[in-house]
Amino acid sequence: MPETATFPLFPHRHLLGIQHLSPSDIVSLLDRADEAVAVSRQSEKKTAALRGRTQINLFFEASTRTQSSFELAGKRLGADVMNMSVASSSVKKGETLIDTAMTLNAMRPDILIIRHAAAGAAALLAQKVGCSVVNAGDGAHEHPTQALLDALTIRRAKGDLSKLIVAICGDVLHSRVARSNILLLNALGARVRVIAPSTLLPSGIHQMSVDVFNRMEDGLKDADVVMMLRLQRERMAGAFVPSVREYFHFFGLDQAKLRLAKPDALVMHPGPMNRGVEIASEIADGPQSVIQEQVEMGVAVRMAVMQALLDPRRNEASL
Amino acid sequence: MTTTVFTDARIVDPSRSLDEIGTVIVADGKIQAAGASARNQGIPEGADVIDARGKTIMPGLVDARVFVGEPGGEHRETIASAGRAAAAGGVTSIITMPDTDPVIDDVALVEFVLRAARDHAAVNVYPSAAITRGLKGQEMTEFGLLGQAGAVAFTDGRHTISDSSLLRRAMTYARDFGAVIAHETADPYLSGGVMNEGLYASWLGLGGIPREAEIIPLERDLRLARLTQANYHAAKISTAVSADVVSRAKQDGALVTAGVAIHSLALNEHDVGEYRTFFRLAPPLRTEDDRLAMIEALKTGTLDIIVSSHDPQDVDTKRLPFADAAIGAVGLETLLAVGLRLHHNDQVPLLRLVDALSTAPAKIFDLPGGTLKPGAPADLILVDLDHPWVVTETDLHSRSKNSCFEGARLQGKVLQTMVAGRTVFSH
């Protein structure tokens, strides 16, 4: 792996969202991640980049895949990784987010990875602790590493994002993945579309620099990338859409609908998938699916992010 | 009791549409004279004479919407601490909300508030009582007996009554007793969010509260006010459309008045910034267009009064993610100075502003203050309208420090607050 000095110093202490990143910040993270992919594909996957550093994963919402991805990323960089799971923590005993954060902070970690059901939780934590904070998903706000790994997956398959049409389909209203992706894809110049029933679109969506469609048949036309979103089970039955059956009929990605996109369109999903709800199995496992690549890129992007935030040059500068 | 004479003050008294330089004479707890003509009366022997040149005297503010913590939440605010905060803010009368534990829905509890106020409060405290028992929106309280005990208005506080039939009967019954029904209008089903619905909330990933959550029950209430001819007060409105529908109801001859929280005049949704929980309010901070519409409606009189909606919350319920944080902000101590922004910016004439902060609420709720007429109780404040100051947490008298204006630069400072001729605050 090349010296970190070949990359510009990342100008942020935390990664709380895509919103505060410039296009060049994003590109430099993606470039770093490309290097991390190479490392992860070697038989010797461990580097010393973060040796001696302590990473705490603080997950208030269960998430097997994101948490293991961050854990593996930290371990491949040589950091000491601790997982703090909510089920066994004092959060259940009424301790507040801030108290938990202060307690962990006193253990002098170098980086905290947080997932929380409340929008703004990562930002709140970042105000109270002395280390770097990575937002691994806060309510319906942002999930920046997911957007970065999606962009990396697309860039490696398609090259320059600026000429691409990306259709984001499904529950945009509740989706932090959608918000981070809309911000990131726009920052890199892609044409972003959202396709969903209007009950699953946030207020003000027309001002979010996206083209809005309510029919898959219209929105998928000529798309280079089809990004499916997960529909939470509790939102399927009557509250936001009438039924699973109706949702899949109109908004589930099947062969017929996918045919409307470009023939080489990528199919993506942040996982975990509801097969038969938002995506047909034959598509999820089909030749256009890059869902497994997304998982691999996830580790690489998280390595890149942590290295950028914990750049040793930052310490020298602050000394 | 001694006599106090303020000389050469600018006297602003909306009850007489008076704005002139003159003398104010206070004797035996009452205004003896206030105006240019009082200069000729001479100074009574032994009087305290205060040179008020360059300063302004106005009736003390009457704040019609104050949440206290007593009984049940004394760690947030007691009647005594609310009284100190009020005095420091130039507020000489407060109407307390029934949202306490227990709820003020019974004669004995109204008497409790009045007793605590008499023994501990620096300012006049007028309790309001619940419209429905326990604020549950199901059974009417005893308007007649509660009114005799001293409840000056009926309101379900932070709650909106969903049952239209019950509300209709409450308004009809209240009319017989001449009681005012003051109601916050927020449809509970449409108010599931935590800030104003729109692009800004969507980017923050926070649930939105549409304007319609306020407008729909408000329109219903105004229809019922026309139907019942009750005295109805729309307690806190925040949208341009709300002002229009209130205006229309007034034109139709309904006995309707309306209030606006100071926050809705001074702040907008962007003040929420990055999840600043002190700005989680009810109604939520709306858009800048709504704020400007509120100012215009205040100027024209469609909005009758300004309230602080003082709502003390302790730090632990605010140091949480935005959607989990308690709703409300303290406001008694900044009400006047924040309101004066509208005067300094030439948005609302000073007389109208003081009317909305003092004279009009006293009139709506039939309270003794809000005027400097001879014979009225000497509830007045001496103010330096231009004095600049910065709000600091440590200077706040309220037990809770959840102010939206922490660190704000304000212009206009209360120098002295008098309640019934007694000085309860001086700077």
XYZ file of N, CA and C in Angstrom, chain A residues 23-172:
450
model
N -16.496 17.796 -3.676
C -16.221 16.739 -4.658
C -14.792 16.200 -4.543
N -13.838 17.071 -4.256
C -12.465 16.561 -4.172
C -12.252 15.713 -2.912
N -12.951 16.035 -1.824
C -12.899 15.165 -0.634
C -13.390 13.764 -1.006
N -14.488 13.742 -1.742
C -15.098 12.460 -2.093
C -14.166 11.666 -2.993
N -13.636 12.340 -4.013
C -12.757 11.640 -4.957
C -11.520 11.102 -4.237
N -10.987 11.869 -3.320
C -9.776 11.387 -2.641
C -10.087 10.182 -1.746
N -11.305 10.164 -1.158
C -11.677 8.967 -0.385
C -11.837 7.759 -1.307
N -12.416 7.973 -2.468
C -12.593 6.860 -3.407
C -11.233 6.359 -3.904
N -10.307 7.279 -4.145
C -8.957 6.872 -4.581
C -8.271 6.042 -3.504
N -8.373 6.505 -2.275
C -7.815 5.721 -1.159
C -8.455 4.338 -1.098
N -9.789 4.308 -1.313
C -10.501 3.040 -1.211
C -10.054 2.065 -2.294
N -9.751 2.596 -3.473
C -9.223 1.723 -4.530
C -7.957 1.002 -4.053
N -7.103 1.733 -3.362
C -5.882 1.124 -2.815
C -6.238 0.050 -1.782
N -7.258 0.357 -0.980
C -7.642 -0.595 0.066
C -8.222 -1.881 -0.526
N -8.883 -1.744 -1.677
C -9.404 -2.942 -2.344
C -8.231 -3.855 -2.684
N -7.157 -3.258 -3.202
C -5.977 -4.049 -3.568
C -5.424 -4.780 -2.355
N -5.350 -4.082 -1.232
C -4.837 -4.710 -0.005
C -5.725 -5.883 0.401
N -7.035 -5.652 0.334
C -7.966 -6.681 0.780
C -7.936 -7.918 -0.110
N -7.426 -7.759 -1.313
C -7.382 -8.900 -2.223
C -6.056 -9.673 -2.128
N -5.111 -9.142 -1.354
C -3.864 -9.884 -1.130
C -4.117 -10.996 -0.117
N -3.214 -11.960 -0.098
C -3.365 -12.971 0.944
C -2.977 -12.373 2.304
N -1.974 -11.493 2.323
C -1.622 -10.787 3.566
C -2.422 -9.488 3.587
N -3.508 -9.483 4.376
C -4.441 -8.368 4.314
C -4.181 -7.330 5.384
N -3.285 -7.628 6.289
C -3.144 -6.737 7.435
C -2.048 -5.708 7.178
N -2.349 -4.466 7.471
C -1.344 -3.408 7.372
C -1.156 -2.803 8.767
N -0.227 -1.891 8.822
C 0.067 -1.295 10.134
C -0.406 0.156 10.210
N -1.237 0.515 9.260
C -1.605 1.937 9.154
C -2.185 2.498 10.447
N -3.019 1.716 11.105
C -3.634 2.213 12.341
C -3.159 1.413 13.557
N -1.943 0.903 13.479
C -1.443 0.125 14.608
C -1.397 1.000 15.857
N -1.889 0.434 16.943
C -1.890 1.186 18.193
C -3.113 2.070 18.376
N -3.903 2.205 17.334
C -5.106 3.037 17.449
C -6.271 2.179 17.936
N -7.194 2.826 18.641
C -8.352 2.108 19.178
C -9.625 2.582 18.483
N -10.367 1.619 18.001
C -11.638 1.900 17.316
C -12.763 1.264 18.113
N -13.788 2.075 18.419
C -14.954 1.509 19.108
C -16.164 1.601 18.193
N -16.805 0.480 17.985
C -18.056 0.445 17.215
C -19.220 0.511 18.199
N -19.965 1.583 18.098
C -21.054 1.824 19.040
C -22.365 1.741 18.271
N -22.975 0.574 18.324
C -24.163 0.344 17.478
C -25.418 0.253 18.330
N -26.225 1.316 18.272
C -27.480 1.338 19.015
C -28.595 0.648 18.239
N -28.349 0.416 16.960
C -29.292 -0.350 16.143
C -28.548 -1.575 15.672
N -29.206 -2.716 15.701
C -28.553 -3.937 15.255
C -28.211 -3.824 13.772
N -27.015 -4.220 13.418
C -26.624 -4.213 12.020
C -25.436 -5.131 11.860
N -25.722 -6.344 11.446
C -24.636 -7.310 11.327
C -23.638 -6.873 10.264
N -24.156 -6.482 9.100
C -23.229 -6.267 7.992
C -22.402 -4.997 8.142
N -23.021 -3.908 8.516
C -22.242 -2.667 8.632
C -21.235 -2.773 9.777
N -21.690 -3.354 10.876
C -20.777 -3.475 12.013
C -19.590 -4.383 11.673
N -19.855 -5.530 11.011
C -18.710 -6.402 10.687
C -17.807 -5.752 9.651
N -18.398 -4.976 8.767
C -17.601 -4.297 7.752
C -16.629 -3.304 8.409
N -17.146 -2.524 9.361
C -16.280 -1.578 10.081
C -15.234 -2.330 10.916
N -15.655 -3.435 11.500
C -14.742 -4.201 12.343
C -13.582 -4.762 11.509
N -13.947 -5.338 10.385
C -12.932 -5.914 9.508
C -12.009 -4.818 8.971
N -12.602 -3.690 8.605
C -11.796 -2.582 8.083
C -10.763 -2.151 9.118
N -11.201 -2.004 10.362
C -10.284 -1.588 11.424
C -9.186 -2.618 11.623
N -9.568 -3.884 11.628
C -8.588 -4.949 11.867
C -7.579 -5.037 10.731
N -8.035 -4.841 9.512
C -7.100 -4.880 8.378
C -6.105 -3.723 8.439
N -6.501 -2.665 9.105
C -5.587 -1.526 9.247
C -4.731 -1.649 10.503
N -4.936 -2.724 11.249
C -4.104 -2.949 12.427
C -4.600 -2.281 13.694
N -5.823 -1.720 13.664
C -6.344 -1.061 14.868
C -6.878 -2.101 15.849
N -6.954 -1.694 17.111
C -7.649 -2.530 18.103
C -9.117 -2.140 18.054
N -9.966 -3.136 17.806
C -11.381 -2.847 17.582
C -12.221 -3.415 18.715
N -13.074 -2.572 19.244
C -13.984 -3.041 20.278
C -15.414 -2.830 19.796
N -16.237 -3.843 19.923
C -17.644 -3.702 19.570
C -18.459 -3.502 20.830
N -19.248 -2.453 20.809
C -20.092 -2.163 21.951
C -21.510 -2.409 21.472
N -22.090 -3.499 21.947
C -23.441 -3.755 21.456
C -24.443 -3.300 22.497
N -25.521 -2.778 22.024
C -26.481 -2.126 22.913
C -27.134 -3.119 23.871
N -27.396 -4.311 23.359
C -28.102 -5.295 24.171
C -27.405 -5.510 25.510
N -26.063 -5.459 25.507
C -25.337 -5.752 26.736
C -24.881 -4.475 27.443
N -25.319 -3.331 26.955
C -24.786 -2.093 27.537
C -25.756 -1.466 28.521
N -25.290 -0.431 29.159
C -26.114 0.245 30.157
C -27.123 1.182 29.519
N -27.081 1.282 28.168
C -28.094 2.107 27.518
C -29.479 1.597 27.872
N -29.571 0.281 27.973
C -30.853 -0.323 28.352
C -31.277 0.109 29.752
N -30.284 0.467 30.568
C -30.609 0.861 31.944
C -30.910 2.349 32.038
N -31.087 2.995 30.915
C -31.497 4.386 30.940
C -30.365 5.385 30.776
N -29.157 4.884 30.565
C -28.062 5.822 30.351
C -28.273 6.519 29.018
N -27.997 7.795 28.968
C -28.258 8.511 27.734
C -27.115 8.329 26.756
N -27.396 8.684 25.531
C -26.391 8.633 24.478
C -25.137 9.411 24.880
N -25.360 10.579 25.447
C -24.208 11.424 25.787
C -23.396 10.812 26.923
N -24.085 10.252 27.913
C -23.356 9.618 29.017
C -22.530 8.434 28.506
N -23.138 7.643 27.639
C -22.411 6.520 27.057
C -21.183 7.025 26.307
N -21.399 8.073 25.545
C -20.304 8.637 24.755
C -19.186 9.144 25.655
N -19.557 9.819 26.725
C -18.542 10.376 27.629
C -17.749 9.248 28.288
N -18.461 8.186 28.649
C -17.786 7.055 29.272
C -16.769 6.439 28.314
N -17.219 6.208 27.091
C -16.305 5.619 26.105
C -15.152 6.573 25.802
N -15.486 7.840 25.750
C -14.469 8.843 25.453
C -13.343 8.823 26.486
N -13.738 8.554 27.725
C -12.741 8.517 28.797
C -11.766 7.353 28.616
N -12.149 6.389 27.808
C -11.246 5.266 27.528
C -10.266 5.601 26.405
N -10.326 6.824 25.940
C -9.404 7.355 24.944
C -9.338 6.562 23.644
N -10.461 6.345 23.025
C -10.417 5.757 21.683
C -9.919 6.801 20.692
N -9.500 6.337 19.525
C -9.096 7.271 18.477
C -10.235 7.550 17.513
N -11.129 6.558 17.440
C -12.243 6.744 16.504
C -13.469 5.993 17.021
N -14.601 6.654 16.916
C -15.878 6.051 17.320
C -16.747 5.905 16.077
N -17.269 4.704 15.892
C -18.199 4.471 14.796
C -19.573 4.360 15.431
N -20.494 5.196 15.020
C -21.804 5.157 15.683
C -22.938 4.936 14.708
N -23.831 4.061 15.122
C -25.126 3.929 14.446
C -26.205 4.139 15.497
N -27.202 4.934 15.133
C -28.260 5.268 16.087
C -29.548 5.531 15.322
N -30.675 5.252 15.971
C -31.970 5.409 15.299
C -32.389 6.868 15.160
N -31.704 7.777 15.862
C -32.128 9.176 15.837
C -31.265 9.992 14.885
N -31.916 10.750 14.015
C -31.198 11.677 13.145
C -30.436 12.673 14.017
N -29.185 12.913 13.667
C -28.396 13.880 14.422
C -27.608 13.272 15.561
N -27.783 11.964 15.807
C -27.089 11.344 16.941
C -25.569 11.412 16.765
N -25.091 11.197 15.552
C -23.648 11.210 15.320
C -23.083 12.613 15.537
N -23.828 13.614 15.076
C -23.377 15.001 15.252
C -23.339 15.370 16.735
N -24.348 14.905 17.470
C -24.400 15.173 18.907
C -23.189 14.557 19.606
N -22.890 13.325 19.222
C -21.752 12.623 19.813
C -20.441 13.357 19.504
N -20.333 13.805 18.260
C -19.091 14.450 17.819
C -18.796 15.717 18.622
N -19.878 16.365 19.100
C -19.681 17.579 19.905
C -19.116 17.252 21.286
N -19.315 16.014 21.721
C -19.025 15.709 23.111
C -17.759 14.895 23.315
N -17.187 14.358 22.270
C -16.036 13.486 22.456
C -14.784 14.096 21.826
N -13.657 13.584 22.240
C -12.400 14.145 21.776
C -11.800 13.424 20.580
N -12.471 12.387 20.094
C -11.889 11.613 18.996
C -12.710 11.801 17.725
N -12.248 11.175 16.665
C -12.999 11.237 15.411
C -14.265 10.390 15.515
N -15.303 10.835 14.814
C -16.565 10.110 14.815
C -16.962 9.813 13.374
N -17.353 8.573 13.133
C -17.889 8.200 11.824
C -19.362 7.834 12.000
N -20.187 8.456 11.195
C -21.610 8.165 11.217
C -21.865 6.904 10.397
N -22.299 5.861 11.083
C -22.629 4.614 10.386
C -24.135 4.499 10.201
N -24.798 5.652 10.155
C -26.240 5.674 9.965
C -26.930 6.312 11.148
N -27.582 7.455 10.937
C -28.326 8.108 12.023
C -29.738 8.394 11.556
N -30.659 7.570 12.005
C -32.069 7.752 11.659
C -32.242 7.844 10.156
N -33.054 8.800 9.743
C -33.299 8.987 8.314
C -32.399 10.081 7.753
N -31.293 10.359 8.439
C -30.448 11.478 8.036
C -29.411 11.065 6.993
N -28.316 10.441 7.433
C -27.254 10.099 6.479
C -26.602 8.761 6.818
N -25.991 8.187 5.820
C -25.198 6.970 5.965
C -24.041 7.118 4.974
N -23.086 7.966 5.315
C -22.100 8.375 4.304
C -21.231 7.252 3.757
N -20.844 6.276 4.592
C -19.966 5.234 4.031
C -20.720 4.357 3.033
N -22.049 4.246 3.208
C -22.824 3.493 2.216
C -22.797 4.213 0.867
N -22.977 5.523 0.889
C -22.954 6.271 -0.373
C -21.573 6.193 -1.016
N -20.541 6.236 -0.193
C -19.183 6.147 -0.742
C -18.929 4.772 -1.360
N -19.396 3.728 -0.686
C -19.153 2.392 -1.245
C -19.979 2.181 -2.510
N -21.159 2.795 -2.552
C -21.959 2.709 -3.775
C -21.239 3.415 -4.927
N -20.705 4.597 -4.618
C -20.001 5.347 -5.664
C -18.768 4.587 -6.136
N -18.068 3.956 -5.194
C -16.867 3.198 -5.566
C -17.247 2.025 -6.469
N -18.316 1.354 -6.114
C -18.786 0.221 -6.919
C -19.124 0.680 -8.335
N -19.834 1.812 -8.411
C -20.223 2.319 -9.738
C -18.981 2.756 -10.514
N -18.081 3.470 -9.844
C -16.908 3.988 -10.544
C -16.053 2.861 -11.098
N -15.898 1.795 -10.317
C -15.071 0.677 -10.782
C -15.714 -0.053 -11.951
N -17.066 -0.018 -12.022
C -17.745 -0.706 -13.132
C -17.923 0.192 -14.346
N -18.138 1.477 -14.086
C -18.540 2.364 -15.187
C -17.576 3.517 -15.437
N -16.618 3.717 -14.578
C -15.739 4.873 -14.745
C -16.416 6.146 -14.252
N -16.172 7.219 -14.979
C -16.663 8.542 -14.620
C -18.174 8.549 -14.301
N -18.527 9.086 -13.141
C -19.937 9.111 -12.762
C -20.718 10.235 -13.429
N -19.998 11.194 -13.976
C -20.683 12.429 -14.382
C -21.610 12.244 -15.585
N -21.468 11.132 -16.285
C -22.343 10.960 -17.447
C -23.478 9.978 -17.162
N -23.573 9.514 -15.942
C -24.480 8.406 -15.658
C -25.851 8.871 -15.159
N -26.826 8.052 -15.471
C -28.168 8.240 -14.907
C -28.362 7.179 -13.824
N -28.577 7.622 -12.607
C -28.736 6.700 -11.489
C -30.165 6.816 -10.956
N -30.884 5.704 -10.946
C -32.261 5.703 -10.436
C -32.270 5.074 -9.045
N -32.737 5.845 -8.068
C -32.868 5.343 -6.691
C -34.340 5.023 -6.477
N -34.625 3.757 -6.135
C -36.016 3.303 -6.142
C -36.458 2.815 -4.772
N -37.617 3.272 -4.334
C -38.202 2.713 -3.128
C -38.417 3.733 -2.036
N -38.217 3.319 -0.774
C -38.578 4.124 0.386
C -37.562 5.240 0.643
N -37.613 6.266 -0.199
C -36.698 7.406 -0.047
C -37.009 8.165 1.247
